Amino acid sequence: MVTAIIGAGIIGTSTAYYLSQSDTPPSDIHLIESSPELFASASGYAAGFLARDWFSAPSTSLGHLSFDLHKKLAEEHNGYGRWGYSRSTATSLAETIGQGEGEDWLGEGTSRAKAAKTIAENDDTRPVWLATSQGRPDIIDKGDGTAQVDPYELCQFLLSECKKRGVKLHHPAKVTKVTRDPKGALTSIHIQSSQTSEEYDISCTRLVLAAGAWTREVFRTLFPTSKLNIPISSLAGHSLLLRSKHWPPPSSNAFPQSPEQTAEGANGSKHHPLVSQPRCHALFTSDPLGAYSPELFSRLPSGHIYIAGLNAHYPLPDLPTERQIDPRAIEVLKATSERLLGKGEFVVEREALCWRPTTNRGTPIVGPAKKGGEEEAGVWIAAGHGPWGISLSLGTGKVVSEMVEGKALSADIWGLRL
């Protein structure tokens, strides 16, 4: 059966990736993306921080699955060299980390570190790029349950693999209409090319909505008479991509793996060990002047440091490429960077703004478009991951691919349904 996935961001491409490995012929999988620039919002401009155990009960099983899939994918495809997969030591300089579970910290404007289950015993581990005046941070996770990726490069890898297998990408294009047969079964979707204005139909019996912060608007457009409410909103966040004089350290040998560094696995497969690779750091802190909770993440092998945490409810544009960066927010992030890294110790390589899809309950929506007695048959929702879209991406893609094929699920996502 033909499956169409609206949204070619990290969730959509992950779904297509795992679906193309299953019983569905890759040529029967269609990815549709409306933005003229691929990965132009959170999928390309997020932090790329991964965690295994920082989730509330409804997301716990998905968090475990996804973290393990990230590690497995990196080992099989040289994730360190291709999208910067590295173990990451999570640290905190926040005045109050707080305890407890859940994702509500995002809406509250507090630290992501509140979602961590435990604080590890401190040691001498500290980011080499952190100004010495900041003291020694507390250790939240020494890297057993936290990791780091470059989300844009990961998205590029997933999409490239999908296209190699025969998955069809419609870009830039948008779905304007769905068609059902007299019994209510989904039969086709109508697509309009944004470049040529060409319009055409493709047969489709399964539809996945993975349009991130735009998912609710897409659903309303395609199902205007539906009584279902897709409670997904958006939260905008600015970020900077920095380069520090002190990262990566000279001793890190932070370069992509060579063929000699891979090991031969079963059936001649290549295995890329991760144990000996340099380790990144995640730093969660507070900023009394900016009245927000900054987050900093160092990356390898690129040598970048990413800072974000300054969020606001800016209006959601029609397309992510229509973003307008707020210079005031950028100045706040730069001031925080000077305080934490040292004045004159870094350069800014990128200023960015993206929108993350959020829900009031703080957990994503993963499941069929069905609630109570209302249903849009043949439609699944995979959105609302908030700041955890990259971390939960592979697990979400895996279970959504299993759902549309009617298979047993690799994670318990009962609490994530609509």
Tab-separated table of C-alpha atoms in Angstrom:
chain	number	residue	atom	x	y	z
A	1	MET	CA	0.000	0.000	0.000
A	2	VAL	CA	1.168	3.512	-0.812
A	3	THR	CA	2.145	5.736	2.127
A	4	ALA	CA	2.455	9.520	1.947
A	5	ILE	CA	4.334	11.413	4.660
A	6	ILE	CA	3.686	15.141	4.887
A	7	GLY	CA	6.778	16.785	6.316
A	8	ALA	CA	10.333	15.839	5.354
A	9	GLY	CA	11.920	16.938	8.611
A	10	ILE	CA	13.579	14.641	11.139
A	11	ILE	CA	10.333	12.828	12.067
A	12	GLY	CA	9.148	12.393	8.476
A	13	THR	CA	12.508	11.214	7.156
A	14	SER	CA	12.945	8.831	10.105
A	15	THR	CA	9.538	7.335	9.345
A	16	ALA	CA	10.392	6.950	5.657
A	17	TYR	CA	13.786	5.460	6.573
A	18	TYR	CA	12.362	2.654	8.700
A	19	LEU	CA	9.313	2.124	6.503
A	20	SER	CA	11.620	1.610	3.514
A	21	GLN	CA	13.351	-1.186	5.445
A	22	SER	CA	10.090	-3.043	6.042
A	23	ASP	CA	7.448	-4.666	3.831
A	24	THR	CA	6.491	-1.483	1.978
A	25	PRO	CA	8.322	-1.079	-1.348
A	26	PRO	CA	10.366	2.153	-1.159
A	27	SER	CA	8.821	3.344	-4.427
A	28	ASP	CA	5.447	3.337	-2.637
A	29	ILE	CA	6.677	5.836	-0.030
A	30	HIS	CA	6.245	9.547	-0.745
A	31	LEU	CA	7.779	12.397	1.269
A	32	ILE	CA	6.171	15.796	0.691
A	33	GLU	CA	7.852	18.991	1.928
A	34	SER	CA	6.486	22.492	1.339
A	35	SER	CA	9.470	24.548	2.514
A	36	PRO	CA	11.782	25.638	-0.321
A	37	GLU	CA	14.688	24.915	2.030
A	38	LEU	CA	14.941	21.430	3.498
A	39	PHE	CA	15.327	21.139	7.286
A	40	ALA	CA	14.734	24.886	7.642
A	41	SER	CA	13.171	24.766	11.112
A	42	ALA	CA	13.848	22.682	14.223
A	43	SER	CA	15.075	19.646	12.266
A	44	GLY	CA	18.065	21.596	11.003
A	45	TYR	CA	18.500	24.238	13.700
A	46	ALA	CA	17.926	22.317	16.939
A	47	ALA	CA	20.603	21.506	19.498
A	48	GLY	CA	20.905	17.816	18.614
A	49	PHE	CA	21.090	16.685	22.256
A	50	LEU	CA	20.088	13.067	22.904
A	51	ALA	CA	18.951	11.570	26.200
A	52	ARG	CA	17.788	8.117	27.188
A	53	ASP	CA	16.141	8.596	30.578
A	54	TRP	CA	15.037	12.226	30.748
A	55	PHE	CA	11.392	11.595	29.940
A	56	SER	CA	8.114	11.311	31.805
A	57	ALA	CA	6.271	7.990	31.938
A	58	PRO	CA	4.338	8.277	28.632
A	59	SER	CA	7.574	8.891	26.693
A	60	THR	CA	9.941	6.631	28.642
A	61	SER	CA	9.720	3.580	26.398
A	62	LEU	CA	10.052	5.684	23.246
A	63	GLY	CA	13.024	7.515	24.765
A	64	HIS	CA	14.837	4.232	25.455
A	65	LEU	CA	14.134	2.863	21.985
A	66	SER	CA	15.172	6.027	20.201
A	67	PHE	CA	18.421	6.488	22.137
A	68	ASP	CA	19.410	2.901	21.392
A	69	LEU	CA	18.537	3.334	17.698
A	70	HIS	CA	20.697	6.472	17.510
A	71	LYS	CA	23.644	4.527	18.891
A	72	LYS	CA	23.026	1.579	16.579
A	73	LEU	CA	22.713	3.803	13.499
A	74	ALA	CA	25.947	5.611	14.377
A	75	GLU	CA	27.832	2.345	14.835
A	76	GLU	CA	26.588	0.984	11.511
A	77	HIS	CA	27.147	4.111	9.405
A	78	ASN	CA	30.058	6.031	10.994
A	79	GLY	CA	27.752	8.480	12.713
A	80	TYR	CA	30.688	10.235	14.352
A	81	GLY	CA	32.235	11.190	11.043
A	82	ARG	CA	28.981	11.761	9.139
A	83	TRP	CA	26.677	13.543	11.602
A	84	GLY	CA	28.797	14.073	14.700
A	85	TYR	CA	27.351	11.372	16.938
A	86	SER	CA	29.326	11.510	20.189
A	87	ARG	CA	28.822	10.630	23.803
A	88	SER	CA	28.138	13.786	25.788
A	89	THR	CA	28.729	14.607	29.439
A	90	ALA	CA	25.711	16.536	30.708
A	91	THR	CA	26.539	19.210	33.295
A	92	SER	CA	24.713	21.933	35.174
A	93	LEU	CA	25.607	25.371	36.476
A	94	ALA	CA	21.984	26.264	37.196
A	95	GLU	CA	21.235	27.723	40.596
A	96	THR	CA	18.433	25.172	40.986
A	97	ILE	CA	18.238	22.131	38.760
A	98	GLY	CA	15.128	20.770	40.386
A	99	GLN	CA	13.957	17.192	40.477
A	100	GLY	CA	10.971	15.423	39.027
A	101	GLU	CA	9.866	14.157	35.691
A	102	GLY	CA	8.261	15.605	32.607
A	103	GLU	CA	8.736	18.086	29.828
A	104	ASP	CA	6.937	21.066	31.395
A	105	TRP	CA	10.254	22.862	31.929
A	106	LEU	CA	10.039	24.137	28.347
A	107	GLY	CA	6.811	26.045	28.874
A	108	GLU	CA	7.999	27.239	32.263
A	109	GLY	CA	11.224	28.651	30.835
A	110	THR	CA	13.331	26.642	33.258
A	111	SER	CA	16.195	24.199	32.665
A	112	ARG	CA	16.002	20.998	30.636
A	113	ALA	CA	18.103	19.498	33.410
A	114	LYS	CA	14.912	19.342	35.520
A	115	ALA	CA	13.950	16.347	33.389
A	116	ALA	CA	17.036	14.362	34.417
A	117	LYS	CA	16.374	11.574	36.876
A	118	THR	CA	19.546	11.821	38.961
A	119	ILE	CA	22.628	13.917	39.536
A	120	ALA	CA	25.868	11.950	39.297
A	121	GLU	CA	28.710	12.410	41.741
A	122	ASN	CA	30.923	15.274	40.642
A	123	ASP	CA	34.440	14.758	39.314
A	124	ASP	CA	37.028	16.748	37.408
A	125	THR	CA	35.116	16.570	34.125
A	126	ARG	CA	34.305	20.049	32.837
A	127	PRO	CA	33.985	21.623	29.394
A	128	VAL	CA	37.386	22.896	28.270
A	129	TRP	CA	35.613	25.814	26.583
A	130	LEU	CA	33.936	27.000	29.784
A	131	ALA	CA	35.505	30.134	31.289
A	132	THR	CA	37.435	29.298	34.451
A	133	SER	CA	35.588	32.071	36.313
A	134	GLN	CA	32.428	29.940	36.127
A	135	GLY	CA	33.715	27.318	38.515
A	136	ARG	CA	33.116	23.598	38.226
A	137	PRO	CA	29.689	22.390	37.069
A	138	ASP	CA	27.779	19.490	38.552
A	139	ILE	CA	27.639	16.288	36.542
A	140	ILE	CA	24.162	15.124	35.521
A	141	ASP	CA	25.154	12.268	33.213
A	142	LYS	CA	28.664	11.085	32.373
A	143	GLY	CA	27.691	10.047	28.863
A	144	ASP	CA	26.095	6.649	29.412
A	145	GLY	CA	22.640	8.060	28.761
A	146	THR	CA	23.359	11.267	26.847
A	147	ALA	CA	24.846	11.968	23.437
A	148	GLN	CA	25.173	14.658	20.776
A	149	VAL	CA	24.544	14.893	17.024
A	150	ASP	CA	24.459	17.561	14.346
A	151	PRO	CA	20.744	17.391	13.468
A	152	TYR	CA	21.098	18.878	10.001
A	153	GLU	CA	23.707	16.324	8.990
A	154	LEU	CA	21.635	13.492	10.465
A	155	CYS	CA	18.618	14.630	8.450
A	156	GLN	CA	20.735	14.770	5.313
A	157	PHE	CA	21.931	11.207	5.907
A	158	LEU	CA	18.422	9.842	6.485
A	159	LEU	CA	17.024	11.556	3.402
A	160	SER	CA	19.937	10.425	1.258
A	161	GLU	CA	19.436	6.817	2.336
A	162	CYS	CA	15.703	7.053	1.633
A	163	LYS	CA	16.292	8.395	-1.871
A	164	LYS	CA	18.911	5.721	-2.601
A	165	ARG	CA	16.322	3.070	-1.776
A	166	GLY	CA	13.724	4.644	-4.055
A	167	VAL	CA	11.614	6.773	-1.714
A	168	LYS	CA	10.098	9.628	-3.707
A	169	LEU	CA	10.595	13.208	-2.517
A	170	HIS	CA	8.140	15.905	-3.634
A	171	HIS	CA	9.871	19.208	-2.892
A	172	PRO	CA	8.903	21.965	-2.674
A	173	ALA	CA	5.284	20.895	-2.860
A	174	LYS	CA	2.193	20.753	-0.718
A	175	VAL	CA	-0.797	18.472	-0.373
A	176	THR	CA	-3.985	20.452	-1.026
A	177	LYS	CA	-6.673	17.767	-0.907
A	178	VAL	CA	-7.366	14.158	0.036
A	179	THR	CA	-9.838	11.846	-1.663
A	180	ARG	CA	-11.801	9.005	-0.095
A	181	ASP	CA	-13.942	6.299	-1.628
A	182	PRO	CA	-17.667	5.921	-0.793
A	183	LYS	CA	-16.782	3.737	2.194
A	184	GLY	CA	-14.490	6.419	3.625
A	185	ALA	CA	-11.177	4.773	2.809
A	186	LEU	CA	-8.328	7.059	1.755
A	187	THR	CA	-7.601	6.660	-1.962
A	188	SER	CA	-5.404	9.566	-3.114
A	189	ILE	CA	-3.869	12.939	-2.328
A	190	HIS	CA	-3.644	16.006	-4.556
A	191	ILE	CA	-0.208	17.657	-4.725
A	192	GLN	CA	0.737	21.086	-6.004
A	193	SER	CA	4.343	21.860	-6.928
A	194	SER	CA	5.538	25.165	-5.499
A	195	GLN	CA	8.110	25.606	-8.269
A	196	THR	CA	6.136	24.810	-11.406
A	197	SER	CA	2.538	25.111	-10.122
A	198	GLU	CA	1.998	21.643	-11.591
A	199	GLU	CA	-0.831	19.743	-9.925
A	200	TYR	CA	-1.162	15.983	-9.814
A	201	ASP	CA	-2.661	13.115	-7.823
A	202	ILE	CA	-0.923	10.107	-6.329
A	203	SER	CA	-2.675	7.013	-5.059
A	204	CYS	CA	-2.419	6.841	-1.293
A	205	THR	CA	-4.042	4.596	1.284
A	206	ARG	CA	-1.971	5.674	4.311
A	207	LEU	CA	-1.141	9.237	5.326
A	208	VAL	CA	1.298	10.344	8.038
A	209	LEU	CA	1.246	13.961	9.217
A	210	ALA	CA	4.719	14.878	10.461
A	211	ALA	CA	4.808	18.576	9.627
A	212	GLY	CA	6.213	19.725	12.953
A	213	ALA	CA	4.836	23.036	14.173
A	214	TRP	CA	2.658	23.200	11.039
A	215	THR	CA	0.884	19.869	11.648
A	216	ARG	CA	-2.332	21.350	13.036
A	217	GLU	CA	-2.655	23.732	10.071
A	218	VAL	CA	-2.047	20.897	7.601
A	219	PHE	CA	-4.723	18.774	9.282
A	220	ARG	CA	-7.264	21.603	9.183
A	221	THR	CA	-6.569	22.200	5.493
A	222	LEU	CA	-6.990	18.569	4.498
A	223	PHE	CA	-9.856	17.705	6.838
A	224	PRO	CA	-11.865	20.927	7.246
A	225	THR	CA	-15.012	19.169	8.472
A	226	SER	CA	-13.281	16.900	10.979
A	227	LYS	CA	-14.266	17.255	14.619
A	228	LEU	CA	-10.840	16.136	15.761
A	229	ASN	CA	-8.596	18.717	17.372
A	230	ILE	CA	-4.844	18.351	16.896
A	231	PRO	CA	-3.523	20.226	19.964
A	232	ILE	CA	-0.129	21.191	18.578
A	233	SER	CA	1.175	24.735	18.918
A	234	SER	CA	4.570	26.287	18.321
A	235	LEU	CA	7.332	27.793	20.408
A	236	ALA	CA	10.037	29.826	18.692
A	237	GLY	CA	13.646	29.762	19.802
A	238	HIS	CA	16.760	31.663	18.781
A	239	SER	CA	20.204	30.096	18.745
A	240	LEU	CA	23.833	30.814	17.921
A	241	LEU	CA	26.460	28.537	16.462
A	242	LEU	CA	29.853	29.435	17.906
A	243	ARG	CA	33.455	28.499	17.360
A	244	SER	CA	35.687	28.653	20.433
A	245	LYS	CA	39.459	28.974	20.584
A	246	HIS	CA	39.432	26.135	23.085
A	247	TRP	CA	37.241	23.594	21.297
A	248	PRO	CA	37.989	20.991	20.206
A	249	PRO	CA	41.095	20.535	22.360
A	250	PRO	CA	44.275	19.799	20.378
A	251	SER	CA	44.498	16.320	21.875
A	252	SER	CA	41.031	15.281	20.729
A	253	ASN	CA	42.078	14.257	17.214
A	254	ALA	CA	38.551	15.273	16.247
A	255	PHE	CA	38.384	14.057	12.692
A	256	PRO	CA	36.035	11.632	10.912
A	257	GLN	CA	37.004	8.003	11.191
A	258	SER	CA	39.167	6.546	8.479
A	259	PRO	CA	38.479	3.094	7.017
A	260	GLU	CA	41.233	1.707	9.232
A	261	GLN	CA	39.228	2.681	12.316
A	262	THR	CA	36.260	0.485	11.400
A	263	ALA	CA	35.813	-3.112	12.395
A	264	GLU	CA	34.487	-5.945	10.276
A	265	GLY	CA	31.152	-7.234	11.479
A	266	ALA	CA	28.940	-10.160	10.544
A	267	ASN	CA	28.345	-10.674	6.830
A	268	GLY	CA	31.104	-8.218	6.011
A	269	SER	CA	29.274	-5.248	7.571
A	270	LYS	CA	31.277	-2.342	8.936
A	271	HIS	CA	31.100	-1.454	12.600
A	272	HIS	CA	32.319	1.925	13.826
A	273	PRO	CA	33.263	1.714	17.534
A	274	LEU	CA	32.303	4.733	19.617
A	275	VAL	CA	34.161	4.025	22.859
A	276	SER	CA	37.470	5.700	22.001
A	277	GLN	CA	36.022	8.843	20.476
A	278	PRO	CA	36.299	12.291	22.107
A	279	ARG	CA	33.391	13.354	24.289
A	280	CYS	CA	31.220	16.434	23.969
A	281	HIS	CA	29.594	18.406	26.770
A	282	ALA	CA	26.118	19.743	27.409
A	283	LEU	CA	25.875	22.638	29.853
A	284	PHE	CA	22.591	23.721	31.428
A	285	THR	CA	22.614	26.925	33.420
A	286	SER	CA	20.679	30.052	34.362
A	287	ASP	CA	21.096	33.651	33.318
A	288	PRO	CA	19.800	36.230	35.819
A	289	LEU	CA	20.336	39.116	33.393
A	290	GLY	CA	18.514	37.504	30.494
A	291	ALA	CA	15.956	35.823	32.792
A	292	TYR	CA	16.135	32.522	30.920
A	293	SER	CA	17.847	29.119	31.084
A	294	PRO	CA	20.682	28.889	28.540
A	295	GLU	CA	21.746	25.550	27.101
A	296	LEU	CA	25.139	25.017	25.466
A	297	PHE	CA	26.228	21.963	23.498
A	298	SER	CA	29.652	21.279	22.055
A	299	ARG	CA	29.872	19.220	18.876
A	300	LEU	CA	32.447	17.027	17.201
A	301	PRO	CA	34.063	16.701	14.741
A	302	SER	CA	32.839	20.112	13.512
A	303	GLY	CA	34.150	21.916	16.608
A	304	HIS	CA	31.012	24.007	17.019
A	305	ILE	CA	29.314	25.118	20.222
A	306	TYR	CA	25.566	25.664	20.075
A	307	ILE	CA	23.753	27.971	22.504
A	308	ALA	CA	19.981	28.381	22.854
A	309	GLY	CA	17.270	28.494	25.506
A	310	LEU	CA	15.772	31.900	24.746
A	311	ASN	CA	12.211	31.066	23.695
A	312	ALA	CA	9.200	33.176	22.699
A	313	HIS	CA	5.752	32.815	21.159
A	314	TYR	CA	6.416	34.487	17.825
A	315	PRO	CA	3.670	34.020	15.204
A	316	LEU	CA	4.143	30.909	13.092
A	317	PRO	CA	4.925	31.907	9.489
A	318	ASP	CA	3.490	30.064	6.497
A	319	LEU	CA	6.964	28.706	5.759
A	320	PRO	CA	10.030	28.414	8.017
A	321	THR	CA	12.121	30.335	5.484
A	322	GLU	CA	9.986	33.417	6.230
A	323	ARG	CA	11.542	33.730	9.682
A	324	GLN	CA	12.658	37.137	10.934
A	325	ILE	CA	15.423	36.943	13.522
A	326	ASP	CA	14.990	39.267	16.501
A	327	PRO	CA	18.277	41.182	16.996
A	328	ARG	CA	17.448	41.734	20.676
A	329	ALA	CA	17.354	37.992	21.292
A	330	ILE	CA	20.658	37.568	19.486
A	331	GLU	CA	22.301	40.206	21.679
A	332	VAL	CA	21.111	38.389	24.815
A	333	LEU	CA	22.597	35.115	23.569
A	334	LYS	CA	25.872	36.837	22.687
A	335	ALA	CA	26.089	38.393	26.154
A	336	THR	CA	25.508	35.006	27.767
A	337	SER	CA	28.166	33.473	25.527
A	338	GLU	CA	30.688	36.107	26.605
A	339	ARG	CA	29.946	35.400	30.251
A	340	LEU	CA	30.280	31.634	29.908
A	341	LEU	CA	33.016	31.292	27.284
A	342	GLY	CA	34.918	34.527	27.854
A	343	LYS	CA	34.957	37.765	25.930
A	344	GLY	CA	36.943	37.480	22.733
A	345	GLU	CA	37.226	33.690	23.107
A	346	PHE	CA	34.748	32.768	20.340
A	347	VAL	CA	33.263	33.867	17.049
A	348	VAL	CA	29.624	33.611	15.956
A	349	GLU	CA	29.225	31.561	12.790
A	350	ARG	CA	25.424	31.428	12.582
A	351	GLU	CA	22.371	33.177	13.997
A	352	ALA	CA	19.132	31.206	13.753
A	353	LEU	CA	15.458	31.071	14.635
A	354	CYS	CA	13.232	28.005	14.455
A	355	TRP	CA	9.825	26.827	15.641
A	356	ARG	CA	9.342	23.676	17.706
A	357	PRO	CA	6.011	21.827	17.799
A	358	THR	CA	4.687	21.642	21.354
A	359	THR	CA	1.677	20.284	23.217
A	360	ASN	CA	0.106	21.463	26.457
A	361	ARG	CA	0.701	18.072	28.035
A	362	GLY	CA	4.438	18.245	27.270
A	363	THR	CA	4.607	14.970	25.324
A	364	PRO	CA	4.353	14.301	21.584
A	365	ILE	CA	1.350	12.944	19.718
A	366	VAL	CA	2.199	9.621	18.101
A	367	GLY	CA	-0.665	7.502	16.839
A	368	PRO	CA	-3.729	7.325	14.605
A	369	ALA	CA	-5.902	10.388	14.035
A	370	LYS	CA	-8.530	8.986	16.347
A	371	LYS	CA	-10.043	10.084	19.634
A	372	GLY	CA	-13.226	8.864	21.197
A	373	GLY	CA	-15.747	8.258	18.436
A	374	GLU	CA	-14.029	10.579	15.971
A	375	GLU	CA	-11.511	9.256	13.453
A	376	GLU	CA	-9.847	10.087	10.169
A	377	ALA	CA	-9.258	6.589	8.854
A	378	GLY	CA	-5.865	5.888	7.332
A	379	VAL	CA	-4.249	8.946	8.949
A	380	TRP	CA	-1.519	9.001	11.618
A	381	ILE	CA	-0.051	11.924	13.580
A	382	ALA	CA	3.618	12.158	14.552
A	383	ALA	CA	4.370	15.626	15.914
A	384	GLY	CA	4.550	17.775	19.035
A	385	HIS	CA	7.954	16.581	20.277
A	386	GLY	CA	8.959	20.019	21.581
A	387	PRO	CA	12.702	20.162	22.338
A	388	TRP	CA	13.037	16.387	22.070
A	389	GLY	CA	12.357	15.960	18.349
A	390	ILE	CA	15.907	14.954	17.499
A	391	SER	CA	16.286	12.666	20.497
A	392	LEU	CA	12.950	10.893	19.888
A	393	SER	CA	13.146	10.978	16.091
A	394	LEU	CA	14.413	7.507	15.273
A	395	GLY	CA	12.158	5.793	17.782
A	396	THR	CA	9.160	7.728	16.495
A	397	GLY	CA	9.973	6.838	12.910
A	398	LYS	CA	10.366	3.185	13.859
A	399	VAL	CA	7.042	2.859	15.692
A	400	VAL	CA	5.090	4.905	13.124
A	401	SER	CA	6.375	2.636	10.363
A	402	GLU	CA	5.192	-0.325	12.437
A	403	MET	CA	1.802	1.247	13.109
A	404	VAL	CA	0.958	1.920	9.469
A	405	GLU	CA	1.863	-1.670	8.605
A	406	GLY	CA	-0.133	-3.112	11.482
A	407	LYS	CA	2.881	-4.680	13.173
A	408	ALA	CA	3.764	-5.087	16.833
A	409	LEU	CA	5.337	-1.904	18.183
A	410	SER	CA	8.925	-1.686	19.429
A	411	ALA	CA	7.931	0.776	22.171
A	412	ASP	CA	4.930	1.380	24.395
A	413	ILE	CA	3.409	4.628	23.130
A	414	TRP	CA	-0.109	4.147	24.478
A	415	GLY	CA	0.149	7.353	26.505
A	416	LEU	CA	1.198	9.369	23.437
A	417	ARG	CA	-1.947	8.830	21.394
A	418	LEU	CA	-4.212	11.731	20.510
